[in-house]
JSON list of C-alpha atoms in Angstrom, two decimals:
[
{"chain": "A", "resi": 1, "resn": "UNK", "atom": "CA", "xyz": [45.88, 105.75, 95.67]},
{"chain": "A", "resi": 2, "resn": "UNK", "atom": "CA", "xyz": [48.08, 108.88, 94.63]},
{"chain": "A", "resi": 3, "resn": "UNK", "atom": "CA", "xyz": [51.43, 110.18, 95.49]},
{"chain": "A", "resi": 4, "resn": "UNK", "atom": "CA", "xyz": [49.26, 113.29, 97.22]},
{"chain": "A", "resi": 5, "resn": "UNK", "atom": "CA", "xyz": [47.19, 110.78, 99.40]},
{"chain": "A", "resi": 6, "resn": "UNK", "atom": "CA", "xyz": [50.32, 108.87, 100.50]},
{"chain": "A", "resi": 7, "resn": "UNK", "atom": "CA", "xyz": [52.05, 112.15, 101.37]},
{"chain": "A", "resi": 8, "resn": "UNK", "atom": "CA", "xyz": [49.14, 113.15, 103.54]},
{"chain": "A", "resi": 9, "resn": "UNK", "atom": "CA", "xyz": [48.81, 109.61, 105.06]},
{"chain": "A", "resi": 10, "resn": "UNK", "atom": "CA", "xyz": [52.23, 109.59, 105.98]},
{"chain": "A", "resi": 11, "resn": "UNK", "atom": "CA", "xyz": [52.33, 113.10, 107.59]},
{"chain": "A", "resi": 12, "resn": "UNK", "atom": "CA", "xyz": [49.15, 112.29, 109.36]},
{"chain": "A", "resi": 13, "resn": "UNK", "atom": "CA", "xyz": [50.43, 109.00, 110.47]},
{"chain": "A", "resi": 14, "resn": "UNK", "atom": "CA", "xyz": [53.55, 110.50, 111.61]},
{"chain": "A", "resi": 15, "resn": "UNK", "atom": "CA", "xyz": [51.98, 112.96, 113.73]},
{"chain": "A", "resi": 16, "resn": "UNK", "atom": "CA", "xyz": [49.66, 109.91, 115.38]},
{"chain": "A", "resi": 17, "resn": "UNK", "atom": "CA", "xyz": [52.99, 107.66, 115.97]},
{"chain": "A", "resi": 18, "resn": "UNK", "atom": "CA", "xyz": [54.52, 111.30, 117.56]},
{"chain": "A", "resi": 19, "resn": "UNK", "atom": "CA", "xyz": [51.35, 112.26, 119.42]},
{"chain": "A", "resi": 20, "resn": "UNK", "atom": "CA", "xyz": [51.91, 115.48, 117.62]},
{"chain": "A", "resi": 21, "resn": "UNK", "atom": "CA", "xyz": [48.66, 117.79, 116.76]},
{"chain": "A", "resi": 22, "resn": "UNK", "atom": "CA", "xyz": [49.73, 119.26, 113.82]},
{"chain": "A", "resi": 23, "resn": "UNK", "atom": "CA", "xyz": [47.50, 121.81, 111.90]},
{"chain": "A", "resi": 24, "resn": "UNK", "atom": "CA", "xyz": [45.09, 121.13, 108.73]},
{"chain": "A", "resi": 25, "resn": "UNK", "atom": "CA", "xyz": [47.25, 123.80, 106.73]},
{"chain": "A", "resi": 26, "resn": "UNK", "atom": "CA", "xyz": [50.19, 122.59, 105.12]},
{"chain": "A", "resi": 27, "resn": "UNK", "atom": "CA", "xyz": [53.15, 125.16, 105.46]},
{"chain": "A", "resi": 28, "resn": "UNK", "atom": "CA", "xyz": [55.42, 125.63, 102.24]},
{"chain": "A", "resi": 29, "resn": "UNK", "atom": "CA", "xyz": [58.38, 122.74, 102.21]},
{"chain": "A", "resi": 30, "resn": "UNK", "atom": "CA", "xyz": [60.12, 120.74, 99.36]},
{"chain": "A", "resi": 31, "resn": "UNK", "atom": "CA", "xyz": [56.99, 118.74, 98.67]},
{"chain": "A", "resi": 32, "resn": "UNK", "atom": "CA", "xyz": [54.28, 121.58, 98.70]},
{"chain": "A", "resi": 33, "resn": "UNK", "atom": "CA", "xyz": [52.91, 120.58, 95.48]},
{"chain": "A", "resi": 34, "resn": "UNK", "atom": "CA", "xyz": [52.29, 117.44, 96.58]},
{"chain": "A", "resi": 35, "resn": "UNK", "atom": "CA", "xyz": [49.58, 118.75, 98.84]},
{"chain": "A", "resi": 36, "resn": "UNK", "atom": "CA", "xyz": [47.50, 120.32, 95.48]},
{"chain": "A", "resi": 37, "resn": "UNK", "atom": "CA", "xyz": [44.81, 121.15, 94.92]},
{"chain": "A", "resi": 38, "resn": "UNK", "atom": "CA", "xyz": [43.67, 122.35, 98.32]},
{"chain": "A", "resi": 39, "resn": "UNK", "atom": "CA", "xyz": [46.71, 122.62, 100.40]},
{"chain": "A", "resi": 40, "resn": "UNK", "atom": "CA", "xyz": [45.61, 120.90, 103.54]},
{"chain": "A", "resi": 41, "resn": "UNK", "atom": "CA", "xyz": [46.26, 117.74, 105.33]},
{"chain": "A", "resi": 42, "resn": "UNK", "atom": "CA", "xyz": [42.97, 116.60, 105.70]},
{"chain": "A", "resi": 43, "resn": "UNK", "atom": "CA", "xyz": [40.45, 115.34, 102.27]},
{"chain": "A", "resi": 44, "resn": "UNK", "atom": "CA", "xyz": [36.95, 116.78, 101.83]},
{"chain": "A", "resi": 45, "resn": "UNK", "atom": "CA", "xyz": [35.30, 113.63, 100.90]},
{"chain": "A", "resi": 46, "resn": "UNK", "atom": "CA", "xyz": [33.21, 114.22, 98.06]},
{"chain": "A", "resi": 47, "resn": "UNK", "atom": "CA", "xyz": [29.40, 112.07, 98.05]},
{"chain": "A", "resi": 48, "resn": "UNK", "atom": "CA", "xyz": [29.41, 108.81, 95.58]},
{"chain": "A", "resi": 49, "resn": "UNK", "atom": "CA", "xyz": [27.57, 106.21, 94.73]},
{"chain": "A", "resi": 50, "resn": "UNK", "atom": "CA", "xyz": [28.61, 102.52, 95.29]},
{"chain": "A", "resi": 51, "resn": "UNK", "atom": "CA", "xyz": [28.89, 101.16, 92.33]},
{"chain": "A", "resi": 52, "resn": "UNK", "atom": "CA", "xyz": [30.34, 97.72, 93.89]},
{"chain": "A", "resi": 53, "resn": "UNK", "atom": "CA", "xyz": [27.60, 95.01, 93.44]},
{"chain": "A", "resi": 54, "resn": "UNK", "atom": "CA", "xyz": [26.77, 92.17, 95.89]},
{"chain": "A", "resi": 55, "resn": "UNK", "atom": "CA", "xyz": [28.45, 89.73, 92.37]},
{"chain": "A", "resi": 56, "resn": "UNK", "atom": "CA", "xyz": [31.05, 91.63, 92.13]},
{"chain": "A", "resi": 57, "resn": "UNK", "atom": "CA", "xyz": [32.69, 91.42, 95.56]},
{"chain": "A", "resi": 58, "resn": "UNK", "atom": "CA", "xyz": [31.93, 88.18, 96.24]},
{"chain": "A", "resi": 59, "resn": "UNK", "atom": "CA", "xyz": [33.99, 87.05, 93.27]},
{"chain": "A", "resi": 60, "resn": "UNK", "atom": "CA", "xyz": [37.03, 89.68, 94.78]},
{"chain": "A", "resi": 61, "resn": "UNK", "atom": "CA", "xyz": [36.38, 87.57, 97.87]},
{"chain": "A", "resi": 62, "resn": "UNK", "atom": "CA", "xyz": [36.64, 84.44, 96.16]},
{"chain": "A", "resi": 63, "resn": "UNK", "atom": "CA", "xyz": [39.85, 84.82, 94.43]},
{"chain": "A", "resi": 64, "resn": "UNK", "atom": "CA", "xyz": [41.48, 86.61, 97.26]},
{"chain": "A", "resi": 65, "resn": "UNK", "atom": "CA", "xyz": [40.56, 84.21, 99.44]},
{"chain": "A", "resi": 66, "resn": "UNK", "atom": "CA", "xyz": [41.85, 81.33, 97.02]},
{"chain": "A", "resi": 67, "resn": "UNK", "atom": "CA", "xyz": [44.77, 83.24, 96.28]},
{"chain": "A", "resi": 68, "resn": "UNK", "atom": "CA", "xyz": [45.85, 83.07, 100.13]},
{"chain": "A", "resi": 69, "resn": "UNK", "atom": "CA", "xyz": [44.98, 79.45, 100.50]},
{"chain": "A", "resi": 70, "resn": "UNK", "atom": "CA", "xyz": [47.50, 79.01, 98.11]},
{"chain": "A", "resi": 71, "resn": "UNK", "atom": "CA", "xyz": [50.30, 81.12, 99.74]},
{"chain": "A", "resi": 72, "resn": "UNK", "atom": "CA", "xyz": [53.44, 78.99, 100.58]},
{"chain": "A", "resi": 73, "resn": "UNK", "atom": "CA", "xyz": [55.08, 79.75, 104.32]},
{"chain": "A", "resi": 74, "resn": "UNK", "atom": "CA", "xyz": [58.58, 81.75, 104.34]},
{"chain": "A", "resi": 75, "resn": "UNK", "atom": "CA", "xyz": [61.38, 78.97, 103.69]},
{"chain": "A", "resi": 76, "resn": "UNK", "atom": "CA", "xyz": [62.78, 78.08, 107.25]},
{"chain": "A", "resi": 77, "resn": "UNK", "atom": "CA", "xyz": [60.14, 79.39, 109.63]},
{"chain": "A", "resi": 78, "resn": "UNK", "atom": "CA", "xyz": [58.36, 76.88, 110.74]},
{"chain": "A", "resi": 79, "resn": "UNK", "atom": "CA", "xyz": [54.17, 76.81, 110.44]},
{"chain": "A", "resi": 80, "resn": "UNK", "atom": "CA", "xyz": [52.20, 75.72, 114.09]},
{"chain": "A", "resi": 81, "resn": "UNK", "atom": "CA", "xyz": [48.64, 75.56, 115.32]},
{"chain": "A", "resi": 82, "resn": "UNK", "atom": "CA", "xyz": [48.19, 78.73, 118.14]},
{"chain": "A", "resi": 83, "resn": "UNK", "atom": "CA", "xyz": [48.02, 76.84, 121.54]},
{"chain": "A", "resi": 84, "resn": "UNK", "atom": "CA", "xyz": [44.76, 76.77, 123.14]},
{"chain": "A", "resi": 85, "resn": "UNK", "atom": "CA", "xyz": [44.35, 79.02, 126.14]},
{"chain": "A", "resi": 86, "resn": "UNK", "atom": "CA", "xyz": [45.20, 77.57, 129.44]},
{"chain": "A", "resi": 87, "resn": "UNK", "atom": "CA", "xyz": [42.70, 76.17, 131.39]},
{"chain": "A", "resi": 88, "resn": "UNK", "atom": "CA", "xyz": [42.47, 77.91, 134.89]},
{"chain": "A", "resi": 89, "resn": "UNK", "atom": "CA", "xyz": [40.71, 75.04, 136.92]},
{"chain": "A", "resi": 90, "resn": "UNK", "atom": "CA", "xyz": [43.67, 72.99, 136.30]},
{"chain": "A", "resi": 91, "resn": "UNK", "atom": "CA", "xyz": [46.46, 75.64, 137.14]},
{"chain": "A", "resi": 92, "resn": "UNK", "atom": "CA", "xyz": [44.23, 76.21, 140.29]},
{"chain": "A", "resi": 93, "resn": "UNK", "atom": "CA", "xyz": [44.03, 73.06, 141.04]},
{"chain": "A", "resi": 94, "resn": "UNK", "atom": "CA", "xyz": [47.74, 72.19, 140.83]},
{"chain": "A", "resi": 95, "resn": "UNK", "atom": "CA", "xyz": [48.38, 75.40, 142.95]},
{"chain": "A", "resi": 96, "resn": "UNK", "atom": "CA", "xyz": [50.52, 74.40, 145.65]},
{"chain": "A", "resi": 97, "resn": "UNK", "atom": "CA", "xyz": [51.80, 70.99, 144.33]},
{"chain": "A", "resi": 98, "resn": "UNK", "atom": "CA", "xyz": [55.68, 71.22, 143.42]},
{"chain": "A", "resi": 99, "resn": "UNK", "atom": "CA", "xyz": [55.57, 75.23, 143.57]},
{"chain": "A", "resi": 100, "resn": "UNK", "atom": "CA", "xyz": [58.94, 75.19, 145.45]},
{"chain": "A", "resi": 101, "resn": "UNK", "atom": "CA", "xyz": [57.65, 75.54, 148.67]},
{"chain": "A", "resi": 102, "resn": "UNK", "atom": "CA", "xyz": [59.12, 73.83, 151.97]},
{"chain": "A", "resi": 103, "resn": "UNK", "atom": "CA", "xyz": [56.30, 70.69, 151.51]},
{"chain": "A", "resi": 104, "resn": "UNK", "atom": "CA", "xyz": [57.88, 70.15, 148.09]},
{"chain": "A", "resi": 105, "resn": "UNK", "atom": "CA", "xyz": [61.49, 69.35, 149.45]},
{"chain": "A", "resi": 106, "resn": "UNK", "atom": "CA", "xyz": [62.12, 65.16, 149.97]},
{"chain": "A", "resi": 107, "resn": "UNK", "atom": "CA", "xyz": [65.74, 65.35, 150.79]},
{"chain": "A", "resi": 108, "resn": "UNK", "atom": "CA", "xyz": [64.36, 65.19, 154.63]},
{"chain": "A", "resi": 109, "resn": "UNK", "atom": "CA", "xyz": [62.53, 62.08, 154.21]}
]
């Protein structure tokens, strides 16, 4: 995470959210420099090894995942279960009962 790989995130991720092609080469502007060493928009990834062991991201996982459980909601917004999705057999079955239509109106009987 460097100032140069933000810069070229943000100009790439610009030209995404404008569905803009814009070229590799980075024309000369205010923040040139921050383009260095090779000028262009795009990284050459360069081949290394993972040095991550299996160990060491379980623990990562570990404490991020205690480290969320332990998260407090925003004050004022209030924390709900997702409703389930509806269940189609019973909106087809009540299809036609009390939808408004003329067999739903008692005032005549």
């Amino acid at each position: 995470y460097t100032i140069r790989n933000v810069a070229r995130c943000w100009a790439y991720e610009t030209s995404v959210l404008l569905d803009a092609d814009i070229p590799n080469e980075i024309p000369y502007n205010d923040y040139f420099e921050y383009y260095a060493p090779d000028y262009e928009l795009h990284l050459t990834p360069e081949p290394r090894e993972n040095m991550n062991t299996d160990a060491s991201l379980e623990a990562v996982r570990v404490e991020l995942l205690q480290q969320l459980q332990e998260l407090q909601g925003a004050p004022s917004v209030q924390m709900q279960e997702v409703p389930p999705e509806f269940d189609l057999k019973k909106e087809a079955y009540a299809e036609g009962i009390n939808d408004g239509g003329a067999g739903d109106d008692v005032r005549d009987r």
